[in-house]
CSV table of C-alpha atoms and ligand atoms in Angstrom, one decimal:
chain,number,residue,atom,x,y,z
A,1179,MET,CA,20.7,-19.7,20.3
A,1180,SER,CA,18.3,-21.1,22.8
A,1181,ALA,CA,18.4,-24.9,23.2
A,1182,GLY,CA,14.6,-24.9,23.7
A,1183,VAL,CA,12.5,-27.7,25.0
A,1184,VAL,CA,13.5,-31.4,24.7
A,1185,VAL,CA,10.8,-33.9,25.3
A,1186,ALA,CA,11.7,-37.5,26.2
A,1187,GLY,CA,8.8,-39.6,24.9
A,1188,ALA,CA,6.7,-39.1,21.8
A,1189,GLY,CA,3.4,-40.6,23.1
A,1190,GLN,CA,0.2,-38.8,23.6
A,1191,ALA,CA,1.5,-36.5,26.4
A,1192,GLY,CA,4.8,-35.6,24.8
A,1193,PHE,CA,3.1,-34.9,21.4
A,1194,GLN,CA,0.4,-32.8,23.1
A,1195,LEU,CA,3.0,-30.7,24.9
A,1196,ALA,CA,4.9,-30.0,21.6
A,1197,ALA,CA,1.6,-29.1,19.8
A,1198,SER,CA,0.3,-26.9,22.6
A,1199,LEU,CA,3.7,-25.1,22.9
A,1200,ARG,CA,3.4,-24.0,19.3
A,1201,GLU,CA,-0.2,-23.1,19.6
A,1202,GLY,CA,0.8,-21.0,22.6
A,1203,GLY,CA,3.3,-19.0,20.5
A,1204,PHE,CA,6.5,-20.8,21.8
A,1205,ARG,CA,9.3,-19.9,19.3
A,1206,ASP,CA,12.3,-21.7,20.5
A,1207,PRO,CA,13.3,-25.2,19.2
A,1208,ILE,CA,11.2,-28.2,20.2
A,1209,THR,CA,12.7,-31.7,19.9
A,1210,LEU,CA,10.5,-34.8,20.5
A,1211,VAL,CA,12.6,-37.9,21.1
A,1212,GLY,CA,10.8,-41.3,20.9
A,1213,ASP,CA,12.0,-44.9,20.9
A,1214,GLU,CA,9.2,-46.1,18.6
A,1215,ALA,CA,9.6,-45.9,14.8
A,1216,ALA,CA,6.2,-44.5,13.9
A,1217,LEU,CA,4.9,-40.9,14.0
A,1218,PRO,CA,3.2,-40.1,17.3
A,1219,TYR,CA,-0.1,-42.1,17.4
A,1220,GLN,CA,-3.2,-42.8,19.4
A,1221,ARG,CA,-3.0,-46.0,21.6
A,1222,PRO,CA,-6.7,-46.5,22.5
A,1223,PRO,CA,-7.7,-48.0,19.1
A,1224,LEU,CA,-4.9,-50.6,19.4
A,1225,SER,CA,-7.0,-52.9,21.6
A,1226,LYS,CA,-10.2,-52.0,19.7
A,1227,ALA,CA,-10.7,-50.8,16.1
A,1228,TYR,CA,-7.0,-51.4,15.0
A,1229,LEU,CA,-7.0,-55.0,16.3
A,1230,ALA,CA,-10.4,-55.6,14.7
A,1231,GLY,CA,-9.0,-54.3,11.3
A,1232,LYS,CA,-11.4,-51.4,11.2
A,1233,THR,CA,-8.6,-48.8,11.0
A,1234,ASP,CA,-5.1,-48.8,9.6
A,1235,GLN,CA,-1.8,-47.3,10.9
A,1236,GLU,CA,-2.3,-44.0,9.2
A,1237,GLY,CA,-5.7,-43.7,10.9
A,1238,LEU,CA,-3.9,-43.8,14.2
A,1239,PHE,CA,-1.5,-40.8,13.6
A,1240,LEU,CA,-2.1,-37.9,15.9
A,1241,ARG,CA,-1.2,-35.5,13.0
A,1242,PRO,CA,-0.2,-36.1,9.4
A,1243,PRO,CA,3.5,-36.3,8.6
A,1244,GLY,CA,3.6,-32.7,7.3
A,1245,PHE,CA,2.7,-31.3,10.7
A,1246,PHE,CA,6.2,-31.7,12.2
A,1247,ALA,CA,8.1,-29.7,9.6
A,1248,GLU,CA,5.3,-27.1,9.3
A,1249,HIS,CA,5.4,-26.4,13.1
A,1250,ALA,CA,9.2,-26.8,13.5
A,1251,VAL,CA,8.9,-29.8,15.8
A,1252,ALA,CA,11.9,-32.0,15.4
A,1253,HIS,CA,10.6,-35.6,15.7
A,1254,ARG,CA,13.5,-38.0,16.4
A,1255,PRO,CA,12.0,-41.5,16.1
A,1256,GLY,CA,13.8,-44.7,17.1
A,1257,LEU,CA,15.9,-43.1,19.8
A,1258,ARG,CA,15.9,-43.7,23.5
A,1259,ALA,CA,16.8,-41.1,26.1
A,1260,VAL,CA,19.4,-42.9,28.3
A,1261,ALA,CA,20.7,-40.4,30.8
A,1262,ILE,CA,20.3,-36.8,31.9
A,1263,ASP,CA,23.3,-34.6,32.7
A,1264,ARG,CA,21.5,-32.1,34.9
A,1265,ASP,CA,24.5,-29.8,35.5
A,1266,ALA,CA,25.2,-29.5,31.7
A,1267,ARG,CA,21.5,-29.6,30.8
A,1268,ARG,CA,22.0,-32.3,28.2
A,1269,LEU,CA,20.0,-35.4,27.4
A,1270,GLN,CA,22.1,-38.4,26.3
A,1271,LEU,CA,20.6,-40.6,23.6
A,1272,SER,CA,20.9,-44.2,22.7
A,1273,ASP,CA,22.9,-43.4,19.5
A,1274,GLY,CA,25.7,-41.9,21.6
A,1275,THR,CA,24.8,-38.3,20.8
A,1276,ASP,CA,23.3,-35.8,23.2
A,1277,LEU,CA,20.9,-32.8,23.1
A,1278,PRO,CA,21.2,-29.6,25.0
A,1279,TYR,CA,18.0,-28.3,26.7
A,1280,ASP,CA,16.7,-25.3,28.4
A,1281,HIS,CA,13.7,-27.3,29.7
A,1282,LEU,CA,13.5,-31.1,29.7
A,1283,VAL,CA,10.1,-32.8,29.7
A,1284,LEU,CA,9.9,-36.4,30.8
A,1285,ALA,CA,6.9,-38.0,29.0
A,1286,THR,CA,8.4,-41.5,29.1
A,1287,GLY,CA,5.1,-43.3,29.8
A,1288,ALA,CA,4.9,-46.8,31.2
A,1289,ARG,CA,5.7,-50.3,30.1
A,1290,ASN,CA,3.8,-53.6,30.5
A,1291,ARG,CA,4.4,-55.5,33.7
A,1292,PRO,CA,6.0,-58.8,32.7
A,1293,LEU,CA,4.4,-62.0,33.9
A,1294,PRO,CA,7.0,-63.5,36.3
A,1295,VAL,CA,6.5,-67.2,35.5
A,1296,PRO,CA,8.5,-69.9,33.5
A,1297,GLY,CA,7.6,-70.0,29.9
A,1298,ALA,CA,6.5,-66.3,29.6
A,1299,GLU,CA,9.1,-65.8,26.9
A,1300,LEU,CA,7.6,-68.6,24.6
A,1301,ALA,CA,6.2,-67.7,21.2
A,1302,GLY,CA,2.5,-67.2,21.4
A,1303,VAL,CA,2.7,-65.1,24.6
A,1304,ARG,CA,1.9,-61.5,23.8
A,1305,GLN,CA,1.4,-58.2,25.5
A,1306,LEU,CA,-0.1,-55.0,24.1
A,1307,ARG,CA,1.1,-51.5,24.6
A,1308,GLY,CA,2.5,-50.2,21.3
A,1309,LEU,CA,1.9,-50.4,17.6
A,1310,ALA,CA,4.5,-53.2,17.2
A,1311,ASP,CA,2.7,-55.2,19.9
A,1312,ALA,CA,-0.6,-54.7,18.2
A,1313,ASP,CA,0.7,-55.8,14.8
A,1314,ALA,CA,2.2,-59.0,16.4
A,1315,LEU,CA,-1.0,-59.7,18.3
A,1316,LYS,CA,-3.1,-59.2,15.2
A,1317,GLU,CA,-1.0,-61.7,13.4
A,1318,SER,CA,-1.3,-64.3,16.2
A,1319,LEU,CA,-5.0,-63.7,16.4
A,1320,ALA,CA,-5.4,-64.5,12.7
A,1321,THR,CA,-4.4,-68.2,13.3
A,1322,ALA,CA,-5.3,-68.6,17.0
A,1323,ARG,CA,-7.5,-71.5,18.0
A,1324,ALA,CA,-7.8,-71.1,21.8
A,1325,ILE,CA,-7.0,-68.0,23.8
A,1326,VAL,CA,-6.1,-67.3,27.4
A,1327,VAL,CA,-6.0,-63.8,28.7
A,1328,VAL,CA,-4.1,-63.1,31.9
A,1329,GLY,CA,-5.6,-60.1,33.7
A,1330,ALA,CA,-9.2,-58.8,33.6
A,1331,GLY,CA,-8.2,-55.2,33.4
A,1332,PHE,CA,-8.9,-52.8,30.5
A,1333,ILE,CA,-6.5,-54.5,28.1
A,1334,GLY,CA,-7.6,-58.0,28.9
A,1335,LEU,CA,-11.3,-57.3,28.6
A,1336,GLU,CA,-11.1,-55.2,25.5
A,1337,PHE,CA,-9.1,-57.9,23.8
A,1338,ALA,CA,-11.3,-60.7,25.1
A,1339,ALA,CA,-14.3,-58.9,23.5
A,1340,VAL,CA,-12.6,-58.6,20.1
A,1341,ALA,CA,-11.4,-62.2,20.2
A,1342,ALA,CA,-14.8,-63.6,21.3
A,1343,ALA,CA,-16.5,-61.6,18.5
A,1344,ARG,CA,-14.5,-63.8,16.1
A,1345,GLY,CA,-16.0,-66.9,17.6
A,1346,LEU,CA,-12.7,-67.9,19.3
A,1347,PRO,CA,-12.8,-69.6,22.8
A,1348,VAL,CA,-11.4,-67.1,25.3
A,1349,THR,CA,-10.8,-67.7,29.0
A,1350,VAL,CA,-9.7,-64.7,31.2
A,1351,ILE,CA,-7.6,-65.5,34.3
A,1352,GLU,CA,-7.7,-62.8,37.0
A,1353,ALA,CA,-5.9,-62.7,40.3
A,1354,ALA,CA,-8.6,-60.6,42.0
A,1355,GLU,CA,-12.2,-61.7,42.7
A,1356,ARG,CA,-13.7,-59.5,40.0
A,1357,PRO,CA,-12.9,-57.7,36.8
A,1358,MET,CA,-11.4,-54.2,36.7
A,1359,ALA,CA,-11.1,-54.1,40.5
A,1360,ARG,CA,-8.6,-51.3,40.3
A,1361,ALA,CA,-10.9,-49.0,38.4
A,1362,VAL,CA,-14.5,-49.7,39.0
A,1363,SER,CA,-17.1,-50.7,41.7
A,1364,SER,CA,-18.1,-54.3,42.3
A,1365,GLU,CA,-21.6,-53.4,40.9
A,1366,MET,CA,-20.0,-52.3,37.6
A,1367,GLY,CA,-17.6,-55.2,37.7
A,1368,ALA,CA,-20.5,-57.6,38.0
A,1369,PHE,CA,-22.2,-56.1,35.0
A,1370,PHE,CA,-19.1,-56.5,32.8
A,1371,ARG,CA,-18.6,-60.1,34.1
A,1372,ARG,CA,-22.2,-60.9,32.9
A,1373,ALA,CA,-21.7,-59.0,29.6
A,1374,HIS,CA,-18.5,-60.9,28.8
A,1375,ALA,CA,-20.1,-64.2,29.7
A,1376,ALA,CA,-22.9,-63.4,27.3
A,1377,MET,CA,-20.2,-62.8,24.6
A,1378,GLY,CA,-19.0,-66.3,25.3
A,1379,VAL,CA,-15.9,-65.3,27.5
A,1380,ARG,CA,-15.1,-67.7,30.4
A,1381,PHE,CA,-13.5,-66.5,33.6
A,1382,ALA,CA,-11.3,-67.8,36.4
A,1383,PHE,CA,-11.2,-65.3,39.3
A,1384,GLY,CA,-8.9,-65.5,42.3
A,1385,ALA,CA,-6.6,-67.5,40.0
A,1386,GLY,CA,-2.9,-67.5,39.7
A,1387,VAL,CA,-0.8,-68.5,36.7
A,1388,THR,CA,2.2,-70.7,37.7
A,1389,ALA,CA,3.7,-71.4,34.2
A,1390,ILE,CA,3.2,-71.1,30.5
A,1391,VAL,CA,3.3,-74.6,29.2
A,1392,GLY,CA,5.3,-75.1,26.0
A,1393,ARG,CA,5.3,-77.6,23.2
A,1394,ASP,CA,7.8,-77.5,20.3
A,1395,GLY,CA,9.1,-74.1,21.5
A,1396,ARG,CA,5.6,-72.5,21.4
A,1397,ALA,CA,3.0,-71.8,24.1
A,1398,ALA,CA,0.5,-74.6,24.3
A,1399,GLY,CA,-1.3,-73.8,27.6
A,1400,VAL,CA,-1.4,-72.1,30.9
A,1401,ALA,CA,-0.9,-73.9,34.3
A,1402,LEU,CA,-2.9,-72.5,37.2
A,1403,ALA,CA,-2.1,-72.6,40.9
A,1404,ASP,CA,-5.1,-74.8,41.5
A,1405,GLY,CA,-3.5,-77.5,39.3
A,1406,ARG,CA,-5.7,-76.9,36.2
A,1407,GLU,CA,-4.1,-76.5,32.8
A,1408,LEU,CA,-5.9,-74.6,30.1
A,1409,ALA,CA,-4.9,-75.2,26.5
A,1410,ALA,CA,-4.1,-72.1,24.5
A,1411,ASP,CA,-2.0,-71.2,21.5
A,1412,LEU,CA,-2.4,-67.4,22.1
A,1413,ILE,CA,-1.9,-65.9,25.6
A,1414,LEU,CA,-2.3,-62.2,26.1
A,1415,VAL,CA,-0.8,-60.9,29.3
A,1416,GLY,CA,-2.5,-57.6,30.5
A,1417,ILE,CA,-1.5,-57.3,34.2
A,1418,GLY,CA,-0.9,-53.6,34.4
A,1419,VAL,CA,2.0,-51.3,33.8
A,1420,LEU,CA,5.2,-50.0,35.4
A,1421,PRO,CA,6.0,-46.3,35.0
A,1422,ASN,CA,9.2,-45.5,33.1
A,1423,ARG,CA,10.9,-43.8,36.0
A,1424,GLU,CA,14.5,-44.9,35.7
A,1425,LEU,CA,15.7,-42.0,33.6
A,1426,ALA,CA,14.6,-39.6,36.4
A,1427,ALA,CA,15.7,-41.8,39.3
A,1428,GLU,CA,19.2,-42.3,37.9
A,1429,ALA,CA,19.5,-38.5,37.6
A,1430,GLY,CA,18.8,-38.2,41.3
A,1431,LEU,CA,15.2,-37.0,41.0
A,1432,PRO,CA,12.5,-38.5,43.3
A,1433,ALA,CA,10.7,-41.2,41.4
A,1434,GLU,CA,9.6,-44.1,43.7
A,1435,ASP,CA,6.3,-45.0,41.9
A,1436,GLY,CA,6.4,-42.5,39.1
A,1437,VAL,CA,8.4,-39.3,38.6
A,1438,ARG,CA,7.4,-37.0,41.4
A,1439,VAL,CA,6.1,-33.6,40.4
A,1440,ASP,CA,4.4,-30.7,42.2
A,1441,ALA,CA,1.0,-29.3,41.3
A,1442,PHE,CA,2.6,-27.4,38.4
A,1443,LEU,CA,4.1,-30.7,37.1
A,1444,ALA,CA,7.6,-29.6,38.0
A,1445,THR,CA,10.3,-31.9,39.5
A,1446,PRO,CA,12.6,-30.4,42.1
A,1447,ASP,CA,14.9,-29.5,39.3
A,1448,PRO,CA,13.4,-26.3,37.8
A,1449,ALA,CA,14.6,-27.2,34.3
A,1450,ILE,CA,12.8,-30.6,34.3
A,1451,SER,CA,9.1,-31.4,34.4
A,1452,ALA,CA,7.1,-34.7,33.9
A,1453,ILE,CA,3.7,-35.5,32.4
A,1454,GLY,CA,1.5,-38.4,31.4
A,1455,ASP,CA,1.7,-42.0,32.6
A,1456,CYS,CA,5.1,-41.7,34.1
A,1457,ALA,CA,4.3,-38.7,36.4
A,1458,ARG,CA,3.1,-38.9,40.0
A,1459,PHE,CA,1.4,-35.7,41.0
A,1460,PRO,CA,-1.0,-34.2,43.6
A,1461,ILE,CA,-4.6,-33.5,42.5
A,1462,PRO,CA,-7.6,-32.5,44.7
A,1463,PHE,CA,-9.6,-35.4,43.2
A,1464,ALA,CA,-7.2,-37.8,44.9
A,1465,ARG,CA,-7.9,-36.5,48.4
A,1466,GLY,CA,-8.6,-39.4,50.8
A,1467,LEU,CA,-7.7,-41.9,48.0
A,1468,THR,CA,-3.9,-42.2,48.6
A,1469,PRO,CA,-2.0,-41.3,51.8
A,1470,ASP,CA,-0.3,-38.2,50.3
A,1471,GLY,CA,-3.0,-37.2,47.8
A,1472,THR,CA,-0.8,-38.0,44.8
A,1473,VAL,CA,-1.6,-40.3,41.9
A,1474,ARG,CA,-0.4,-41.6,38.6
A,1475,ILE,CA,-3.1,-41.7,36.0
A,1476,GLU,CA,-2.9,-43.8,32.9
A,1477,SER,CA,-5.3,-42.2,30.5
A,1478,VAL,CA,-5.5,-40.2,27.3
A,1479,GLN,CA,-7.3,-37.4,29.1
A,1480,ASN,CA,-4.6,-37.0,31.6
A,1481,ALA,CA,-1.8,-37.1,29.0
A,1482,ILE,CA,-3.5,-34.4,26.9
A,1483,ASP,CA,-4.5,-32.2,29.8
A,1484,GLN,CA,-1.0,-32.4,31.4
A,1485,GLY,CA,0.6,-31.6,28.1
A,1486,ARG,CA,-1.6,-28.5,27.8
A,1487,CYS,CA,-1.0,-27.5,31.4
A,1488,LEU,CA,2.7,-27.7,31.1
A,1489,ALA,CA,2.8,-25.9,27.7
A,1490,ALA,CA,0.8,-23.0,29.3
A,1491,ARG,CA,3.5,-22.7,32.1
A,1492,LEU,CA,6.3,-22.8,29.6
A,1493,THR,CA,4.7,-20.0,27.6
A,1494,GLY,CA,4.2,-17.8,30.7
A,1495,LYS,CA,0.7,-18.8,31.9
A,1496,PRO,CA,1.4,-21.0,34.9
A,1497,ALA,CA,-1.6,-22.8,36.5
A,1498,SER,CA,-1.8,-25.7,38.8
A,1499,TYR,CA,-3.0,-29.0,37.3
A,1500,GLY,CA,-6.5,-29.9,38.4
A,1501,ALA,CA,-8.3,-31.4,35.3
A,1502,LEU,CA,-11.1,-33.9,36.1
A,1503,PRO,CA,-9.9,-37.4,35.4
A,1504,TRP,CA,-12.2,-39.3,33.0
A,1505,PHE,CA,-11.9,-42.6,31.1
A,1506,TRP,CA,-13.7,-44.9,28.7
A,1507,SER,CA,-13.5,-48.5,27.7
A,1508,ASP,CA,-15.2,-50.2,24.8
A,1509,GLN,CA,-15.9,-53.9,25.5
A,1510,GLY,CA,-18.0,-55.6,22.8
A,1511,PRO,CA,-21.3,-53.6,22.5
A,1512,HIS,CA,-20.8,-51.9,25.8
A,1513,LYS,CA,-19.1,-48.5,26.5
A,1514,LEU,CA,-18.0,-47.9,30.0
A,1515,GLN,CA,-17.5,-44.2,30.9
A,1516,ILE,CA,-15.9,-43.1,34.2
A,1517,ALA,CA,-15.6,-39.6,35.6
A,1518,GLY,CA,-13.6,-38.9,38.7
A,1519,LEU,CA,-11.3,-41.1,40.8
A,1520,SER,CA,-12.7,-43.8,43.1
A,1521,GLY,CA,-11.1,-46.2,45.6
A,1522,PRO,CA,-12.2,-49.7,46.6
A,1523,GLY,CA,-13.6,-48.3,49.9
A,1524,ASP,CA,-15.9,-45.8,48.3
A,1525,ALA,CA,-19.7,-46.3,48.7
A,1526,SER,CA,-21.8,-47.1,45.7
A,1527,VAL,CA,-25.3,-45.8,44.7
A,1528,VAL,CA,-26.8,-47.3,41.6
A,1529,ARG,CA,-29.1,-45.1,39.3
A,1530,GLY,CA,-30.9,-46.8,36.4
A,1531,THR,CA,-31.4,-50.5,35.8
A,1532,GLY,CA,-30.4,-53.4,33.5
A,1533,ASP,CA,-28.0,-52.6,30.7
A,1534,ALA,CA,-28.3,-48.8,31.2
A,1535,PHE,CA,-27.1,-47.6,34.6
A,1536,SER,CA,-24.6,-45.5,36.5
A,1537,VAL,CA,-22.8,-46.2,39.8
A,1538,PHE,CA,-22.3,-43.0,41.8
A,1539,ARG,CA,-19.3,-43.4,44.2
A,1540,PHE,CA,-19.0,-41.5,47.4
A,1541,ARG,CA,-15.9,-41.1,49.6
A,1542,ASP,CA,-16.3,-39.4,53.0
A,1543,GLY,CA,-19.8,-38.4,52.0
A,1544,HIS,CA,-18.6,-36.6,48.8
A,1545,LEU,CA,-19.1,-37.6,45.2
A,1546,SER,CA,-15.8,-39.1,44.1
A,1547,ALA,CA,-16.6,-40.8,40.7
A,1548,VAL,CA,-19.4,-41.9,38.4
A,1549,GLU,CA,-19.3,-45.0,36.3
A,1550,SER,CA,-21.8,-45.3,33.5
A,1551,VAL,CA,-23.0,-47.8,30.9
A,1552,ALA,CA,-25.4,-46.5,28.2
A,1553,ARG,CA,-26.1,-43.4,30.3
A,1554,ALA,CA,-24.0,-40.8,28.4
A,1555,GLY,CA,-26.1,-38.1,30.0
A,1556,ASP,CA,-25.1,-39.2,33.5
A,1557,HIS,CA,-21.5,-39.1,32.5
A,1558,MET,CA,-21.7,-35.5,31.2
A,1559,ILE,CA,-23.6,-34.5,34.3
A,1560,ALA,CA,-21.0,-36.2,36.5
A,1561,ARG,CA,-18.2,-34.3,34.8
A,1562,ARG,CA,-19.9,-31.0,35.5
A,1563,LEU,CA,-20.7,-31.9,39.1
A,1564,LEU,CA,-17.2,-33.1,39.9
A,1565,THR,CA,-15.5,-30.2,38.1
A,1566,ALA,CA,-17.6,-27.6,39.9
A,1567,GLY,CA,-17.5,-29.5,43.2
A,1568,THR,CA,-21.3,-29.3,43.4
A,1569,PRO,CA,-22.5,-31.1,46.5
A,1570,LEU,CA,-24.7,-34.2,45.9
A,1571,THR,CA,-25.9,-36.6,48.6
A,1572,PRO,CA,-26.1,-40.4,48.2
A,1573,ASP,CA,-29.9,-40.0,48.8
A,1574,GLN,CA,-30.2,-37.6,45.9
A,1575,ALA,CA,-28.2,-39.8,43.6
A,1576,ALA,CA,-30.4,-42.8,44.5
A,1577,ASP,CA,-33.7,-41.0,43.9
A,1578,PRO,CA,-34.7,-41.5,40.2
A,1579,ASP,CA,-36.9,-38.4,40.4
A,1580,PHE,CA,-34.1,-36.1,41.6
A,1581,ASP,CA,-33.2,-33.6,38.9
A,1582,LEU,CA,-29.5,-34.3,38.5
A,1583,LYS,CA,-29.3,-32.3,35.3
A,1584,GLY,CA,-30.9,-29.3,36.9
A,1585,LEU,CA,-28.3,-29.5,39.7
A,1586,ALA,CA,-25.4,-29.8,37.3
A,1587,LEU,CA,-26.6,-26.8,35.2
A,1588,ARG,CA,-27.3,-24.6,38.2
A,1589,ARG,CA,-24.9,-21.7,38.5
A,1590,PRO,CA,-22.8,-21.6,41.7
B,216,NAD,N1,-10.0,-48.0,28.0
B,216,NAD,C1,-8.9,-47.7,28.7
B,216,NAD,O1,-8.9,-46.8,29.5
B,216,NAD,C2,-7.7,-48.6,28.5
B,216,NAD,C3,-7.7,-49.6,27.6
B,216,NAD,C4,-6.6,-50.4,27.5
B,216,NAD,C5,-5.5,-50.1,28.3
B,216,NAD,N2,-5.5,-49.1,29.1
B,216,NAD,C6,-4.4,-48.8,29.9
B,216,NAD,O2,-3.3,-49.7,29.6
B,216,NAD,C7,-2.6,-50.1,30.7
B,216,NAD,C8,-2.5,-51.6,30.9
B,216,NAD,O3,-3.8,-52.1,31.0
B,216,NAD,P1,-4.0,-53.4,31.8
B,216,NAD,O4,-5.3,-53.9,31.5
B,216,NAD,O5,-2.8,-54.3,31.7
B,216,NAD,O6,-3.9,-52.9,33.4
B,216,NAD,P2,-5.0,-52.9,34.5
B,216,NAD,O7,-4.3,-52.3,35.7
B,216,NAD,O8,-6.2,-52.2,34.0
B,216,NAD,O9,-5.5,-54.4,34.8
B,216,NAD,C9,-4.6,-55.4,35.2
B,216,NAD,C10,-5.4,-56.5,35.8
B,216,NAD,O10,-4.5,-57.6,35.9
B,216,NAD,C11,-4.7,-58.2,37.2
B,216,NAD,N3,-3.5,-59.0,37.5
B,216,NAD,C12,-2.3,-58.4,38.0
B,216,NAD,N4,-1.4,-59.4,38.1
B,216,NAD,C13,-2.0,-60.6,37.8
B,216,NAD,C14,-1.6,-61.9,37.7
B,216,NAD,N5,-0.3,-62.3,38.0
B,216,NAD,N6,-2.5,-62.9,37.3
B,216,NAD,C15,-3.7,-62.5,36.9
B,216,NAD,N7,-4.2,-61.3,37.0
B,216,NAD,C16,-3.3,-60.3,37.4
B,216,NAD,C17,-5.1,-57.1,38.1
B,216,NAD,O11,-5.8,-57.5,39.2
B,216,NAD,C18,-6.0,-56.2,37.1
B,216,NAD,O12,-7.3,-56.6,37.1
B,216,NAD,C19,-3.3,-49.4,31.9
B,216,NAD,O13,-2.6,-48.2,32.0
B,216,NAD,C20,-4.6,-49.1,31.4
B,216,NAD,O14,-5.3,-48.1,32.0
B,216,NAD,C21,-6.6,-48.3,29.3
């Protein structure tokens, strides 16, 4: 009997691959190995609706429990993949057993970057990635009196908005000079800085944390490099993630900053592929962004589209991966939508004003990304323009009378 497909990692990407394989008529066994206890679930609500108590655990599940038996997907929760025997095509698991595979999919995701300062292990210091983290954070939030958030990225700002909405004092410490510097323009960063200030959030930019100060075994404050100490009984650290690349690297696969795959999401071992947050892959949208045109993308869209793309290859319909990257973030009353991939050097053109505007980004004269707030129409237009590669000049983007929609709907 065929050993089928074994998926290491039961997050959004791993789950999507399994679901899409069955949709594509794949008949061999599928085993989904995940180190978390819960059924595969959505992560985006963890820092938003789930934390705010607006949805429960069941509301997060990607499919109801019956799905797995019905579609003959063996979900093995609470197990880690610990080593790959590539010669024997077997995946070793944390309970001492192993699984044979015809094809192994690495969908191992990423983990939070730890804050490398004394006191980071104290009670009251939290991170947020999985359901267990969210439950612990929710519990801390219920009794918190003063909050410090380290990192003004997506996690930090989404959490700061939820905490501020409860009337709690929140200060965000950020190493860079502006929020979300990795992901958005300085114009969009400035908008969100003002928006959070209006919600009552305080900021310290260009700031370094030197220690978490403890009292009676619990976090009581944060010491900054400039000598200040901020009192806090809840400290959320959201300083980015590290790809879970070790399983691949220890098996001799290239995996410096993410598991290296080609345009078909294949590693150099034809029996092993990688998808989702852990994968580093080439994509035309990254041209001019990174030296070799490869990226790792930490987003739901990427996890889903890569799961689908690989499932198509494994069911006999190979295609290179080229889905347009897009993202969103809910921060208080504001929804940020991003289409495309921009870098810090990309030029910016603002369209719209006040609380409803988009920033069109250009790299080497070509549209690279569009960031929108309260301009859902711009976002959808941007997706079409970027997907089709329709030329747009910075002057056209800047002209409020220019018919962007007409351009996007025009047939090539
Ligand atoms: N809406 C969304 O798309 C969304 C929401 C939540 C989380 N996520 C994902 O979750 C992951 C984690 O999010 P994140 O917010 O931790 O990462 P991030 O990369 O978005 O932001 C990390 C921030 O921390 C800052 N930083 C790094 N080291 C620091 C230090 N020592 N002191 C102070 N600041 C420091 C960085 O400059 C950056 O602004 C990412 O993959 C993110 O894309 C996405």
